Amino acid sequence: MLYKKHLTHQAIFFHRQTWVFFGIYVLARVLSFTTFTSTFAQGTIVFCAVMTLGILFFKKPQWALSLILIELFLGGSGHLFELGGLAIRSVFLLVFSLLYIIYTLTKKNKWHNFSIPHILFYTIIGMCCYVVLTTTNGVLQGNTLVAALQDLVPFLFFALLPPMFHLMQDKKGQEFFLRLCVVSVFCTALFSLCNEILFSSGAAIIHDHYYSWFRDVLMGKVTNMYTGFFRIVLPEHIFAIVALIISTSLVMKKEKHHVLWYGIILASSIILVLNLSRAYILGALIGLLPLYYRRDLLRYIGIVFAVTITMILSFFVTHFIASGGTSFGQTLFFDRAASILHPETEQSTYTRTTLLDPIQRKISQAPFFGSGLGSTIRFQPPNSSKIVTTRQFDWGYLEIIAELGFVGLGIFVFFLSSLLYTLVTHIKKTKEFHGLYVGILGVLVSLLFIEIFTPIFTHVLGIFFLTLCCVLVTQKHTPLDIIVNYFYRLFRRTT
């Protein structure tokens, strides 16, 4: 094996820290469910967590950043716990940012810790400044201040870029990050399966107490497909696309891979088929196309075919079990596929198309600088006489144009172009182990497609992924020095 010298006696994943992450994932949801109706209990938990964050920061800033990452990867929507209407995720970000600013100001080379020597950093600064201006623009145009600030919050997570760039350099931090990523995927798949079992068996029903927590706290959605199968949708399902494409890219290398790499692919497939989002599934398949770069054609076709079959079989098997053995779900499968071309045949797709006219009218009101963050549109849902006002545009790029204008879209496209250019440059410079970078390229292509139908890059997790990409591609070290050795040790060890 080419990189056998990088293997050691201990695999990174099989570590006590891994089981701690599993425990945190379960405990956080149990605590959230049992306390979500108690303002006092929720506030107490957030207060204790913030105090822990502060203590960790003064002990070692990397530890506080690790707590932030644990919440982002294992905290789902970020609303498991709230204090005064603020999600724990937002409180963590505000407190950590304040502490980091104070910490940096005490250093001699202050600007070094505040910045990154790369054009991507300055592009992000310019984009964020423009977004802040559109927040003011939105309020001046009549959007509510609360709505404008809520739309601004996701962009604030770009503030994690400098501390992650400077603080995530040590070996233990990188191993910690890899474990956290893998645990996040497996936990999300298991949790989605548990919810499928709960609702398909009747142990939980739509509009009961558990469903209220699932909808209002986890920001999830459960849809009865009337075949015994329920769609289980959660915000963190976007990470399944990341895991699927990157894992597929890594296993395309001609060598023997640990079975858990295929386990990640299976777990990601289960998440996507339970989510049953046409945009996500199509985006995932499109994201597999760039993986052909520097690959043997037959191996590429074989692995892509295997991944596609895994997704299809995952759907048929889960549907068969959920329906009590009465159906493999082929009718549902083909109906969902057909609704892409004939939206009037499916309620949610038809509703999405009715949003196009009011969005276009909103854009025409302020095409250059947009209507600002917090904008709303009014539309009439199909088969309804009521007029609905909503901030959910559903069409990603159109939402960017409506709120930020064509100027904002241009700034955003310039940022993404710079990120893609830097990533491609890294790929070209990498002679051997380029699978990770190609996988990230595939994820970006996938998300660029999904953004057409679903706002990804204005969501916290979408911004967080872009931040991670920027952290990776702005590093000066080669992948062989800082990445290969960790990926080869993720599941494997010498015997």
Tab-separated table of C-alpha atoms in Angstrom:
chain	number	residue	atom	x	y	z
A	1	MET	CA	0.000	0.000	0.000
A	2	LEU	CA	1.402	3.393	-1.054
A	3	TYR	CA	0.699	5.188	2.250
A	4	LYS	CA	1.293	2.289	4.607
A	5	LYS	CA	4.041	4.270	6.320
A	6	HIS	CA	1.390	6.662	7.635
A	7	LEU	CA	-0.473	3.940	9.535
A	8	THR	CA	0.122	3.565	13.274
A	9	HIS	CA	-0.924	1.128	15.969
A	10	GLN	CA	-4.020	3.184	16.785
A	11	ALA	CA	-6.840	4.140	14.414
A	12	ILE	CA	-8.197	7.643	14.923
A	13	PHE	CA	-11.889	6.730	15.061
A	14	PHE	CA	-11.633	3.976	17.673
A	15	HIS	CA	-11.028	6.227	20.616
A	16	ARG	CA	-12.879	6.988	23.872
A	17	GLN	CA	-13.602	10.457	22.494
A	18	THR	CA	-15.807	8.824	19.849
A	19	TRP	CA	-18.101	7.325	22.481
A	20	VAL	CA	-18.230	10.651	24.283
A	21	PHE	CA	-19.547	12.222	21.067
A	22	PHE	CA	-22.223	9.525	20.747
A	23	GLY	CA	-23.191	10.156	24.361
A	24	ILE	CA	-23.388	13.919	23.855
A	25	TYR	CA	-25.613	13.459	20.794
A	26	VAL	CA	-28.114	11.286	22.687
A	27	LEU	CA	-28.012	13.223	25.959
A	28	ALA	CA	-28.509	16.591	24.239
A	29	ARG	CA	-31.697	15.384	22.552
A	30	VAL	CA	-33.070	13.732	25.683
A	31	LEU	CA	-32.459	16.917	27.689
A	32	SER	CA	-33.913	19.086	24.948
A	33	PHE	CA	-37.086	16.993	24.656
A	34	THR	CA	-37.670	16.889	28.415
A	35	THR	CA	-37.059	20.623	28.913
A	36	PHE	CA	-38.244	22.352	25.731
A	37	THR	CA	-41.432	23.585	27.408
A	38	SER	CA	-39.555	24.920	30.460
A	39	THR	CA	-37.977	28.348	29.954
A	40	PHE	CA	-36.145	28.106	33.278
A	41	ALA	CA	-34.600	24.695	32.549
A	42	GLN	CA	-33.583	25.750	29.057
A	43	GLY	CA	-32.023	28.964	30.332
A	44	THR	CA	-30.134	27.108	33.051
A	45	ILE	CA	-28.654	24.656	30.543
A	46	VAL	CA	-27.567	27.475	28.199
A	47	PHE	CA	-26.058	29.441	31.092
A	48	CYS	CA	-24.057	26.421	32.282
A	49	ALA	CA	-22.920	25.658	28.726
A	50	VAL	CA	-21.762	29.249	28.170
A	51	MET	CA	-19.904	29.252	31.484
A	52	THR	CA	-18.206	26.021	30.364
A	53	LEU	CA	-17.277	27.679	27.078
A	54	GLY	CA	-15.702	30.596	28.929
A	55	ILE	CA	-13.737	28.361	31.292
A	56	LEU	CA	-12.462	26.256	28.388
A	57	PHE	CA	-11.416	29.369	26.482
A	58	PHE	CA	-9.314	30.674	29.357
A	59	LYS	CA	-7.769	27.230	29.798
A	60	LYS	CA	-7.037	26.850	26.098
A	61	PRO	CA	-8.835	28.620	23.200
A	62	GLN	CA	-8.712	25.426	21.113
A	63	TRP	CA	-10.898	23.689	23.693
A	64	ALA	CA	-13.572	26.369	23.436
A	65	LEU	CA	-13.472	26.115	19.643
A	66	SER	CA	-13.890	22.355	19.994
A	67	LEU	CA	-17.092	22.934	21.988
A	68	ILE	CA	-18.361	25.201	19.195
A	69	LEU	CA	-17.655	22.461	16.639
A	70	ILE	CA	-19.367	19.817	18.779
A	71	GLU	CA	-22.513	21.950	18.871
A	72	LEU	CA	-22.419	22.597	15.115
A	73	PHE	CA	-21.955	18.937	14.176
A	74	LEU	CA	-24.087	17.312	16.881
A	75	GLY	CA	-26.550	20.086	17.689
A	76	GLY	CA	-28.751	19.737	14.617
A	77	SER	CA	-30.758	22.908	14.071
A	78	GLY	CA	-28.908	24.684	16.879
A	79	HIS	CA	-32.145	25.259	18.810
A	80	LEU	CA	-31.921	22.325	21.202
A	81	PHE	CA	-31.620	24.874	24.002
A	82	GLU	CA	-32.525	28.566	24.052
A	83	LEU	CA	-32.009	31.522	26.338
A	84	GLY	CA	-34.378	34.467	25.987
A	85	GLY	CA	-35.300	33.425	22.446
A	86	LEU	CA	-31.646	33.082	21.407
A	87	ALA	CA	-30.476	29.655	20.256
A	88	ILE	CA	-27.490	28.204	22.104
A	89	ARG	CA	-25.618	28.156	18.785
A	90	SER	CA	-25.965	31.929	18.405
A	91	VAL	CA	-25.041	32.529	22.055
A	92	PHE	CA	-21.943	30.367	21.662
A	93	LEU	CA	-20.902	32.309	18.546
A	94	LEU	CA	-21.362	35.719	20.191
A	95	VAL	CA	-19.526	34.774	23.395
A	96	PHE	CA	-16.695	32.979	21.593
A	97	SER	CA	-16.231	35.861	19.128
A	98	LEU	CA	-16.061	38.384	21.962
A	99	LEU	CA	-13.548	36.283	23.881
A	100	TYR	CA	-11.457	35.724	20.747
A	101	ILE	CA	-11.345	39.464	20.038
A	102	ILE	CA	-10.195	40.195	23.597
A	103	TYR	CA	-7.679	37.334	23.431
A	104	THR	CA	-6.288	38.556	20.108
A	105	LEU	CA	-5.966	42.167	21.253
A	106	THR	CA	-3.632	40.996	24.019
A	107	LYS	CA	-1.225	39.530	21.461
A	108	LYS	CA	1.631	41.468	19.926
A	109	ASN	CA	0.791	40.694	16.307
A	110	LYS	CA	-2.936	41.481	16.534
A	111	TRP	CA	-3.758	41.687	12.836
A	112	HIS	CA	-2.142	38.294	12.204
A	113	ASN	CA	-4.747	36.572	14.414
A	114	PHE	CA	-7.633	38.564	12.942
A	115	SER	CA	-6.842	37.865	9.305
A	116	ILE	CA	-5.840	35.217	6.805
A	117	PRO	CA	-3.276	35.998	4.072
A	118	HIS	CA	-5.512	34.991	1.209
A	119	ILE	CA	-7.859	36.757	-1.217
A	120	LEU	CA	-10.742	34.568	-0.020
A	121	PHE	CA	-10.586	36.222	3.397
A	122	TYR	CA	-10.869	39.720	1.950
A	123	THR	CA	-13.645	38.600	-0.384
A	124	ILE	CA	-15.602	37.309	2.614
A	125	ILE	CA	-15.008	40.597	4.453
A	126	GLY	CA	-16.423	42.526	1.510
A	127	MET	CA	-19.393	40.187	1.174
A	128	CYS	CA	-20.224	40.374	4.887
A	129	CYS	CA	-20.007	44.179	4.861
A	130	TYR	CA	-22.471	44.243	1.987
A	131	VAL	CA	-24.801	41.859	3.832
A	132	VAL	CA	-24.757	44.163	6.893
A	133	LEU	CA	-25.715	47.076	4.629
A	134	THR	CA	-28.607	45.056	3.184
A	135	THR	CA	-29.805	44.429	6.739
A	136	THR	CA	-30.130	48.195	7.181
A	137	ASN	CA	-31.649	48.431	3.712
A	138	GLY	CA	-34.270	45.856	4.653
A	139	VAL	CA	-35.302	47.704	7.799
A	140	LEU	CA	-35.513	51.003	5.892
A	141	GLN	CA	-37.765	49.322	3.309
A	142	GLY	CA	-40.183	48.159	6.005
A	143	ASN	CA	-38.880	44.713	6.902
A	144	THR	CA	-39.059	43.988	10.618
A	145	LEU	CA	-35.813	44.334	12.568
A	146	VAL	CA	-36.196	40.873	14.081
A	147	ALA	CA	-36.614	39.236	10.664
A	148	ALA	CA	-33.635	41.147	9.234
A	149	LEU	CA	-31.386	40.130	12.141
A	150	GLN	CA	-32.519	36.502	11.895
A	151	ASP	CA	-31.494	36.468	8.226
A	152	LEU	CA	-28.168	38.084	9.162
A	153	VAL	CA	-27.209	35.485	11.806
A	154	PRO	CA	-26.053	32.730	9.370
A	155	PHE	CA	-23.505	35.095	7.774
A	156	LEU	CA	-22.015	35.827	11.213
A	157	PHE	CA	-20.628	32.281	11.245
A	158	PHE	CA	-17.969	33.428	8.789
A	159	ALA	CA	-16.452	34.946	11.959
A	160	LEU	CA	-15.232	31.437	12.807
A	161	LEU	CA	-12.839	31.504	9.845
A	162	PRO	CA	-9.835	33.253	11.505
A	163	PRO	CA	-9.957	31.318	14.794
A	164	MET	CA	-10.399	27.992	13.000
A	165	PHE	CA	-7.539	28.831	10.657
A	166	HIS	CA	-5.168	29.751	13.492
A	167	LEU	CA	-6.298	27.464	16.301
A	168	MET	CA	-6.935	24.205	14.418
A	169	GLN	CA	-3.302	23.537	13.576
A	170	ASP	CA	-2.346	20.934	16.154
A	171	LYS	CA	-2.468	17.194	15.580
A	172	LYS	CA	-5.007	16.440	18.317
A	173	GLY	CA	-7.367	19.072	16.960
A	174	GLN	CA	-7.345	17.517	13.488
A	175	GLU	CA	-7.966	14.016	14.865
A	176	PHE	CA	-10.776	15.413	17.010
A	177	PHE	CA	-12.353	16.988	13.936
A	178	LEU	CA	-12.304	13.747	11.923
A	179	ARG	CA	-13.933	11.757	14.729
A	180	LEU	CA	-16.595	14.409	15.111
A	181	CYS	CA	-17.430	14.375	11.387
A	182	VAL	CA	-17.875	10.591	11.281
A	183	VAL	CA	-19.916	10.413	14.499
A	184	SER	CA	-22.185	13.155	13.155
A	185	VAL	CA	-23.015	11.105	10.046
A	186	PHE	CA	-23.683	7.846	11.896
A	187	CYS	CA	-25.741	9.548	14.613
A	188	THR	CA	-27.860	11.428	12.076
A	189	ALA	CA	-28.564	8.206	10.168
A	190	LEU	CA	-29.538	6.324	13.348
A	191	PHE	CA	-31.721	9.187	14.571
A	192	SER	CA	-33.495	9.408	11.207
A	193	LEU	CA	-34.121	5.660	11.261
A	194	CYS	CA	-35.455	5.858	14.830
A	195	ASN	CA	-37.902	8.569	13.782
A	196	GLU	CA	-38.997	6.535	10.774
A	197	ILE	CA	-39.729	3.629	13.115
A	198	LEU	CA	-41.582	5.854	15.599
A	199	PHE	CA	-43.920	7.377	13.037
A	200	SER	CA	-44.431	4.361	10.771
A	201	SER	CA	-45.254	2.168	13.779
A	202	GLY	CA	-47.657	4.727	15.231
A	203	ALA	CA	-45.618	5.196	18.428
A	204	ALA	CA	-45.448	8.874	17.464
A	205	ILE	CA	-48.071	10.698	15.435
A	206	ILE	CA	-48.106	14.001	13.615
A	207	HIS	CA	-49.164	16.908	15.889
A	208	ASP	CA	-48.462	15.047	19.144
A	209	HIS	CA	-46.017	16.287	21.815
A	210	TYR	CA	-42.983	14.599	20.264
A	211	TYR	CA	-43.834	15.960	16.827
A	212	SER	CA	-44.083	19.495	18.270
A	213	TRP	CA	-40.553	19.153	19.626
A	214	PHE	CA	-39.328	17.679	16.349
A	215	ARG	CA	-40.878	20.529	14.336
A	216	ASP	CA	-40.348	23.549	16.610
A	217	VAL	CA	-36.994	22.679	18.206
A	218	LEU	CA	-35.233	20.451	15.687
A	219	MET	CA	-36.749	22.476	12.822
A	220	GLY	CA	-37.601	19.156	11.204
A	221	LYS	CA	-40.487	18.004	9.088
A	222	VAL	CA	-42.340	14.695	9.071
A	223	THR	CA	-44.585	13.966	6.081
A	224	ASN	CA	-46.940	11.026	5.822
A	225	MET	CA	-46.596	9.593	2.309
A	226	TYR	CA	-49.689	7.389	2.934
A	227	THR	CA	-47.859	4.187	2.092
A	228	GLY	CA	-46.669	3.483	5.627
A	229	PHE	CA	-43.533	5.478	4.832
A	230	PHE	CA	-42.802	8.892	6.381
A	231	ARG	CA	-40.408	11.512	5.066
A	232	ILE	CA	-37.985	12.535	7.812
A	233	VAL	CA	-36.404	15.923	7.110
A	234	LEU	CA	-33.840	17.670	9.323
A	235	PRO	CA	-31.519	20.642	8.621
A	236	GLU	CA	-28.389	18.599	9.357
A	237	HIS	CA	-29.228	16.230	6.499
A	238	ILE	CA	-27.174	18.541	4.287
A	239	PHE	CA	-24.083	16.952	5.865
A	240	ALA	CA	-25.133	13.620	4.320
A	241	ILE	CA	-24.321	15.001	0.875
A	242	VAL	CA	-20.896	16.104	2.085
A	243	ALA	CA	-20.185	12.699	3.639
A	244	LEU	CA	-21.486	10.725	0.649
A	245	ILE	CA	-19.494	12.556	-2.011
A	246	ILE	CA	-16.216	12.852	-0.091
A	247	SER	CA	-16.321	9.202	1.022
A	248	THR	CA	-17.080	8.093	-2.532
A	249	SER	CA	-14.158	10.146	-3.798
A	250	LEU	CA	-11.789	8.581	-1.264
A	251	VAL	CA	-12.770	4.971	-1.990
A	252	MET	CA	-12.174	5.495	-5.701
A	253	LYS	CA	-8.464	5.111	-5.066
A	254	LYS	CA	-7.336	1.653	-6.137
A	255	GLU	CA	-6.545	-0.085	-2.873
A	256	LYS	CA	-8.198	-2.000	-0.067
A	257	HIS	CA	-10.392	0.304	2.030
A	258	HIS	CA	-11.732	-0.226	5.521
A	259	VAL	CA	-15.360	-1.370	5.547
A	260	LEU	CA	-16.412	1.676	7.598
A	261	TRP	CA	-15.752	3.936	4.610
A	262	TYR	CA	-18.554	2.028	2.878
A	263	GLY	CA	-20.505	2.320	6.127
A	264	ILE	CA	-20.383	6.117	5.779
A	265	ILE	CA	-21.702	5.835	2.237
A	266	LEU	CA	-24.540	3.573	3.422
A	267	ALA	CA	-25.401	5.865	6.356
A	268	SER	CA	-25.447	8.899	4.050
A	269	SER	CA	-27.667	7.053	1.567
A	270	ILE	CA	-30.143	6.153	4.318
A	271	ILE	CA	-30.329	9.785	5.414
A	272	LEU	CA	-30.983	10.979	1.863
A	273	VAL	CA	-33.683	8.422	1.068
A	274	LEU	CA	-35.503	9.100	4.344
A	275	ASN	CA	-35.293	12.805	3.563
A	276	LEU	CA	-36.539	12.003	0.049
A	277	SER	CA	-35.731	15.478	-1.240
A	278	ARG	CA	-35.487	15.415	-5.009
A	279	ALA	CA	-33.109	18.389	-4.927
A	280	TYR	CA	-30.797	16.643	-2.435
A	281	ILE	CA	-30.765	13.326	-4.272
A	282	LEU	CA	-30.256	14.884	-7.706
A	283	GLY	CA	-27.626	17.197	-6.231
A	284	ALA	CA	-25.777	14.254	-4.700
A	285	LEU	CA	-25.737	12.412	-8.040
A	286	ILE	CA	-24.561	15.519	-9.898
A	287	GLY	CA	-21.855	15.993	-7.268
A	288	LEU	CA	-20.459	12.573	-8.216
A	289	LEU	CA	-19.602	13.792	-11.737
A	290	PRO	CA	-16.418	15.756	-10.835
A	291	LEU	CA	-15.041	12.666	-9.088
A	292	TYR	CA	-14.020	11.322	-12.490
A	293	TYR	CA	-10.963	13.628	-12.401
A	294	ARG	CA	-7.783	11.486	-12.695
A	295	ARG	CA	-9.801	8.293	-12.238
A	296	ASP	CA	-9.873	5.068	-14.175
A	297	LEU	CA	-13.094	5.160	-16.206
A	298	LEU	CA	-14.234	1.636	-15.378
A	299	ARG	CA	-13.557	2.029	-11.655
A	300	TYR	CA	-15.332	5.398	-11.636
A	301	ILE	CA	-18.403	3.983	-13.385
A	302	GLY	CA	-18.425	0.930	-11.127
A	303	ILE	CA	-18.303	2.917	-7.883
A	304	VAL	CA	-20.848	5.531	-8.998
A	305	PHE	CA	-23.145	2.704	-10.090
A	306	ALA	CA	-22.671	0.964	-6.720
A	307	VAL	CA	-23.447	4.178	-4.813
A	308	THR	CA	-26.556	4.799	-6.912
A	309	ILE	CA	-27.781	1.238	-6.378
A	310	THR	CA	-27.090	1.592	-2.646
A	311	MET	CA	-29.350	4.634	-2.505
A	312	ILE	CA	-32.121	2.937	-4.488
A	313	LEU	CA	-31.972	-0.266	-2.439
A	314	SER	CA	-31.901	1.759	0.792
A	315	PHE	CA	-35.170	3.376	-0.218
A	316	PHE	CA	-36.863	0.149	-1.270
A	317	VAL	CA	-35.772	-1.718	1.868
A	318	THR	CA	-36.753	1.043	4.312
A	319	HIS	CA	-40.072	1.545	2.536
A	320	PHE	CA	-40.765	-2.198	2.569
A	321	ILE	CA	-40.124	-2.375	6.322
A	322	ALA	CA	-42.040	0.844	7.061
A	323	SER	CA	-45.052	-0.336	5.064
A	324	GLY	CA	-45.172	-3.607	6.988
A	325	GLY	CA	-44.001	-5.633	4.008
A	326	THR	CA	-46.804	-4.491	1.710
A	327	SER	CA	-44.839	-2.406	-0.778
A	328	PHE	CA	-41.319	-1.604	-1.901
A	329	GLY	CA	-42.423	1.955	-2.660
A	330	GLN	CA	-41.895	1.843	-6.397
A	331	THR	CA	-45.079	3.865	-7.011
A	332	LEU	CA	-43.963	6.585	-4.607
A	333	PHE	CA	-40.484	6.530	-6.129
A	334	PHE	CA	-41.698	7.076	-9.692
A	335	ASP	CA	-44.361	9.600	-8.656
A	336	ARG	CA	-41.741	11.733	-6.912
A	337	ALA	CA	-39.513	11.516	-9.990
A	338	ALA	CA	-42.368	12.385	-12.374
A	339	SER	CA	-43.341	15.470	-10.367
A	340	ILE	CA	-40.065	17.113	-11.401
A	341	LEU	CA	-41.401	17.415	-14.955
A	342	HIS	CA	-45.062	17.757	-13.960
A	343	PRO	CA	-45.159	19.863	-10.774
A	344	GLU	CA	-48.941	20.097	-10.754
A	345	THR	CA	-49.121	16.409	-9.841
A	346	GLU	CA	-47.437	16.892	-6.437
A	347	GLN	CA	-48.587	19.395	-3.799
A	348	SER	CA	-45.226	20.609	-2.475
A	349	THR	CA	-43.724	20.961	-5.959
A	350	TYR	CA	-46.816	22.791	-7.205
A	351	THR	CA	-46.710	25.134	-4.214
A	352	ARG	CA	-43.063	25.887	-4.941
A	353	THR	CA	-43.880	26.905	-8.517
A	354	THR	CA	-46.575	29.334	-7.322
A	355	LEU	CA	-43.843	31.270	-5.489
A	356	LEU	CA	-42.084	32.204	-8.728
A	357	ASP	CA	-44.410	35.053	-9.745
A	358	PRO	CA	-44.364	36.894	-6.387
A	359	ILE	CA	-40.575	36.443	-6.177
A	360	GLN	CA	-40.168	37.965	-9.628
A	361	ARG	CA	-42.342	40.897	-8.604
A	362	LYS	CA	-40.245	41.366	-5.469
A	363	ILE	CA	-37.055	41.368	-7.564
A	364	SER	CA	-38.483	43.919	-9.999
A	365	GLN	CA	-39.106	46.338	-7.108
A	366	ALA	CA	-35.377	46.615	-6.300
A	367	PRO	CA	-33.323	44.681	-8.840
A	368	PHE	CA	-29.882	46.190	-8.156
A	369	PHE	CA	-29.563	46.294	-4.350
A	370	GLY	CA	-32.501	44.093	-3.382
A	371	SER	CA	-35.237	44.523	-0.806
A	372	GLY	CA	-32.890	43.755	2.076
A	373	LEU	CA	-32.720	40.936	4.596
A	374	GLY	CA	-35.982	39.986	6.260
A	375	SER	CA	-37.990	40.436	3.060
A	376	THR	CA	-41.352	38.715	2.637
A	377	ILE	CA	-43.544	37.722	-0.286
A	378	ARG	CA	-47.285	37.184	-0.534
A	379	PHE	CA	-48.729	34.297	-2.525
A	380	GLN	CA	-51.827	32.168	-2.840
A	381	PRO	CA	-51.199	28.433	-2.299
A	382	PRO	CA	-52.811	26.019	-4.775
A	383	ASN	CA	-56.388	25.002	-3.921
A	384	SER	CA	-56.657	27.765	-1.320
A	385	SER	CA	-58.395	31.118	-1.210
A	386	LYS	CA	-56.098	32.536	1.484
A	387	ILE	CA	-53.183	34.860	0.821
A	388	VAL	CA	-50.065	33.776	2.704
A	389	THR	CA	-47.143	36.007	3.704
A	390	THR	CA	-43.843	34.165	4.062
A	391	ARG	CA	-40.088	34.682	4.315
A	392	GLN	CA	-39.450	31.217	2.866
A	393	PHE	CA	-38.640	31.842	-0.794
A	394	ASP	CA	-37.641	28.189	-1.436
A	395	TRP	CA	-35.643	29.203	-4.532
A	396	GLY	CA	-32.065	29.833	-3.391
A	397	TYR	CA	-30.586	32.078	-6.067
A	398	LEU	CA	-33.847	33.971	-6.489
A	399	GLU	CA	-33.889	34.639	-2.741
A	400	ILE	CA	-30.356	36.042	-2.942
A	401	ILE	CA	-31.374	38.339	-5.806
A	402	ALA	CA	-34.593	39.410	-4.061
A	403	GLU	CA	-32.823	40.287	-0.797
A	404	LEU	CA	-29.329	41.303	-1.930
A	405	GLY	CA	-30.026	42.355	-5.506
A	406	PHE	CA	-27.949	41.559	-8.577
A	407	VAL	CA	-25.049	43.417	-6.975
A	408	GLY	CA	-25.174	41.022	-4.014
A	409	LEU	CA	-25.446	38.040	-6.340
A	410	GLY	CA	-22.359	39.283	-8.208
A	411	ILE	CA	-20.360	39.552	-4.966
A	412	PHE	CA	-21.523	36.065	-3.931
A	413	VAL	CA	-20.613	34.577	-7.333
A	414	PHE	CA	-17.171	36.218	-7.143
A	415	PHE	CA	-16.600	34.634	-3.731
A	416	LEU	CA	-17.660	31.179	-4.917
A	417	SER	CA	-15.559	31.543	-8.081
A	418	SER	CA	-12.513	32.431	-5.969
A	419	LEU	CA	-13.145	29.426	-3.729
A	420	LEU	CA	-13.525	27.075	-6.696
A	421	TYR	CA	-10.416	28.477	-8.395
A	422	THR	CA	-8.333	28.024	-5.244
A	423	LEU	CA	-9.662	24.501	-4.795
A	424	VAL	CA	-8.910	23.521	-8.400
A	425	THR	CA	-5.407	24.973	-7.999
A	426	HIS	CA	-4.856	22.719	-4.974
A	427	ILE	CA	-6.100	19.713	-6.945
A	428	LYS	CA	-3.705	20.399	-9.810
A	429	LYS	CA	-0.757	20.729	-7.444
A	430	THR	CA	-1.557	17.463	-5.675
A	431	LYS	CA	0.097	14.555	-7.460
A	432	GLU	CA	-1.037	11.570	-5.403
A	433	PHE	CA	-3.675	12.001	-2.719
A	434	HIS	CA	-6.145	14.355	-4.410
A	435	GLY	CA	-9.320	12.457	-3.464
A	436	LEU	CA	-10.230	14.775	-0.585
A	437	TYR	CA	-9.967	17.964	-2.627
A	438	VAL	CA	-11.834	16.423	-5.564
A	439	GLY	CA	-14.512	15.280	-3.128
A	440	ILE	CA	-14.894	18.809	-1.774
A	441	LEU	CA	-15.146	20.076	-5.351
A	442	GLY	CA	-17.922	17.546	-5.953
A	443	VAL	CA	-19.745	18.750	-2.819
A	444	LEU	CA	-19.543	22.374	-3.963
A	445	VAL	CA	-20.903	21.447	-7.398
A	446	SER	CA	-23.702	19.540	-5.677
A	447	LEU	CA	-24.587	22.447	-3.388
A	448	LEU	CA	-24.478	24.909	-6.277
A	449	PHE	CA	-27.132	22.801	-7.974
A	450	ILE	CA	-29.241	22.358	-4.832
A	451	GLU	CA	-29.164	26.129	-4.241
A	452	ILE	CA	-31.422	26.484	-7.276
A	453	PHE	CA	-34.291	24.831	-5.396
A	454	THR	CA	-33.360	25.220	-1.726
A	455	PRO	CA	-31.536	28.042	0.085
A	456	ILE	CA	-28.285	26.421	1.226
A	457	PHE	CA	-25.792	29.267	1.222
A	458	THR	CA	-27.958	31.486	3.418
A	459	HIS	CA	-28.350	28.761	6.057
A	460	VAL	CA	-26.054	28.369	9.079
A	461	LEU	CA	-24.845	24.899	8.066
A	462	GLY	CA	-24.258	26.011	4.478
A	463	ILE	CA	-22.190	28.998	5.657
A	464	PHE	CA	-20.329	26.713	8.060
A	465	PHE	CA	-19.408	24.328	5.245
A	466	LEU	CA	-18.123	27.227	3.122
A	467	THR	CA	-16.076	28.346	6.127
A	468	LEU	CA	-14.556	24.865	6.475
A	469	CYS	CA	-13.688	24.864	2.774
A	470	CYS	CA	-11.959	28.227	3.137
A	471	VAL	CA	-10.009	26.976	6.171
A	472	LEU	CA	-8.762	23.998	4.170
A	473	VAL	CA	-7.874	25.662	0.868
A	474	THR	CA	-6.107	28.647	2.466
A	475	GLN	CA	-3.621	26.445	4.309
A	476	LYS	CA	-0.069	26.572	2.967
A	477	HIS	CA	0.751	22.986	3.946
A	478	THR	CA	0.450	20.203	1.427
A	479	PRO	CA	-2.271	17.553	1.770
A	480	LEU	CA	0.434	14.866	2.075
A	481	ASP	CA	1.789	16.549	5.207
A	482	ILE	CA	-1.400	17.291	7.154
A	483	ILE	CA	-4.261	15.252	5.704
A	484	VAL	CA	-3.175	11.937	4.199
A	485	ASN	CA	-1.765	10.638	7.425
A	486	TYR	CA	-5.023	11.341	9.292
A	487	PHE	CA	-7.397	9.967	6.673
A	488	TYR	CA	-5.427	6.756	6.375
A	489	ARG	CA	-5.509	6.401	10.136
A	490	LEU	CA	-9.207	7.204	10.526
A	491	PHE	CA	-10.297	3.549	10.592
A	492	ARG	CA	-7.064	1.628	9.965
A	493	ARG	CA	-4.089	0.654	12.054
A	494	THR	CA	-1.104	-1.618	11.674
A	495	THR	CA	-1.407	-5.163	12.923
